[in-house]
Amino acid sequence: MEFFGSVLAIETSCDETSAALLNGSHVRTNVVASQIAMHKKWGGIVPEAAARAHVEAILPVIEEALEGCVPDALAVTNRPGLIGALSVGVTTAKALSLAWDVPLIGVHHLEGHLLSPLARLTGQEPASLEFPHLALIASGGHTELVHVQEIGHYRLLGQTIDDAAGEAFDKGARLLGFGYPGGRAIQEHGAEGDPHRYKLPIASTKSPYDLSFSGLKTAFLRLVEKEGTTINMADAAASLQHAIVSALVDRCRRALESTGLTTLALVGGVAANQSLRTTLERECHRNGVQFVTPPFELCTDNAAMIGVAGSLRLARGERDDLSMECWANRALPGQID
Ligand code: KG4
Ligand code: ZN
């Protein structure tokens, strides 16, 4: 697998301002400035506020990541995401590419998540991620099962037809008064809870690989309303987590069975969930499937994963120029569905 020399990567698609410096797949620095504290006040992301916060954070974050170096190239998330937020990263990357006279590449945020297991943190062995493989991207904005044939060649097998898995965690957490974002809070509050105390539905979908979380959200709302102050918070959190994890594991199982793929990569913010990681790992182990997932800090949004995807594309001779645009919605590059 061929990587480009040193790459400065920038990620501003949502609520983290991040910059990373990579040498090949080696992540030398990965700085993440989170806007979570600000968005917490409103219980979710306010796009205009996110863009402003990126403007304030971007230069100090880049300066910290660079440690005085001038990289050989720039990689920046240019799709999909909040358009105002994306523009901050893309405009900054263009200015730096012009000033340093180095090449520039725009990266699809989900390709970054998909290739995140290839990023090598200091002191870590490079991940052995085989191609082709099955990937589950589970984040705050996306829940997709992807047949990764090779780098840049993606086949979408299934996806959520309504809410993303991370949204299901976040909305459940809000109902329990845990604030935003809720995935981690659900995990922590549910750690000692009984996952079978409250029965929650796992929706079936027309396509065997699609997912649906809106029925679960409604059922959880009814449960919270019905139980009122008598609700056991730990049991409710554990039951919600169990329902989301079961749905994700079920679709992975079906997709592995029907494709015959022997590697599963779990990526995206929800991949930080301990219950999902251990359940999928156990399931894979039982079926002789290799299980790969990045370290926690590379699950939630970060620039290192954008650097890895960008570096691989740059090494293939791909380039963007100063006319590069950014898009709120865009399919994965090379996607066949
Ligand atoms: O990938 P990410 O940082 O941003 C998007 O691209 O959406 O994912 C953020 C999502 C949030 O919904 C958050 O609640 C969820 O990942 N998340 C978790 C955990 N840590 C983050 N969900 C469940 N358990 C966790 N430990
Ligand atoms: Zn993401």
Coordinates of N, CA and C in Angstrom, one line a residue, residues 10-13 75-80 86 89-90 105-109 302 306 326:
I10 N -6.8 18.2 7.3 CA -7.7 19.1 8.0 C -9.2 18.5 7.9
E11 N -9.9 18.5 9.0 CA -11.2 18.0 9.1 C -12.1 19.0 9.9
T12 N -13.1 19.6 9.2 CA -14.0 20.5 9.8 C -15.5 20.3 9.4
S13 N -15.8 19.0 9.1 CA -17.2 18.7 8.5 C -18.3 18.9 9.5
A75 N -4.4 17.5 2.7 CA -5.7 16.7 2.5 C -6.7 17.4 3.3
V76 N -7.9 17.5 2.8 CA -9.0 18.2 3.5 C -10.4 17.6 3.2
T77 N -11.2 17.4 4.3 CA -12.5 16.9 4.1 C -13.3 17.9 3.3
N78 N -13.9 17.5 2.1 CA -14.7 18.5 1.3 C -16.1 18.0 1.1
R79 N -16.5 16.8 1.7 CA -17.8 16.3 1.5 C -18.0 15.1 2.4
P80 N -19.1 14.6 2.8 CA -20.3 15.5 3.0 C -20.2 16.1 4.4
L86 N -17.6 22.9 6.5 CA -16.7 22.4 5.5 C -15.9 23.5 4.8
G89 N -12.6 24.6 6.5 CA -11.4 23.7 6.3 C -10.9 23.8 4.8
V90 N -11.8 23.8 3.9 CA -11.4 23.8 2.5 C -10.8 25.1 2.1
I105 N -5.6 17.7 -1.9 CA -6.6 16.7 -2.3 C -7.8 16.8 -1.4
G106 N -9.0 16.7 -2.0 CA -10.3 16.7 -1.2 C -10.6 15.3 -0.8
V107 N -11.1 15.1 0.4 CA -11.4 13.7 0.9 C -12.8 13.6 1.3
H108 N -13.5 12.5 0.9 CA -14.8 12.2 1.4 C -14.7 11.7 2.9
H109 N -15.5 12.4 3.7 CA -15.5 12.1 5.2 C -15.6 10.6 5.5
N302 N -11.8 13.0 13.3 CA -10.4 13.4 13.5 C -9.8 13.6 12.1
I306 N -8.5 11.4 7.7 CA -8.6 12.1 6.4 C -7.2 12.1 5.8
C326 N -17.0 22.2 -2.1 CA -17.4 21.3 -1.0 C -18.9 21.1 -1.1

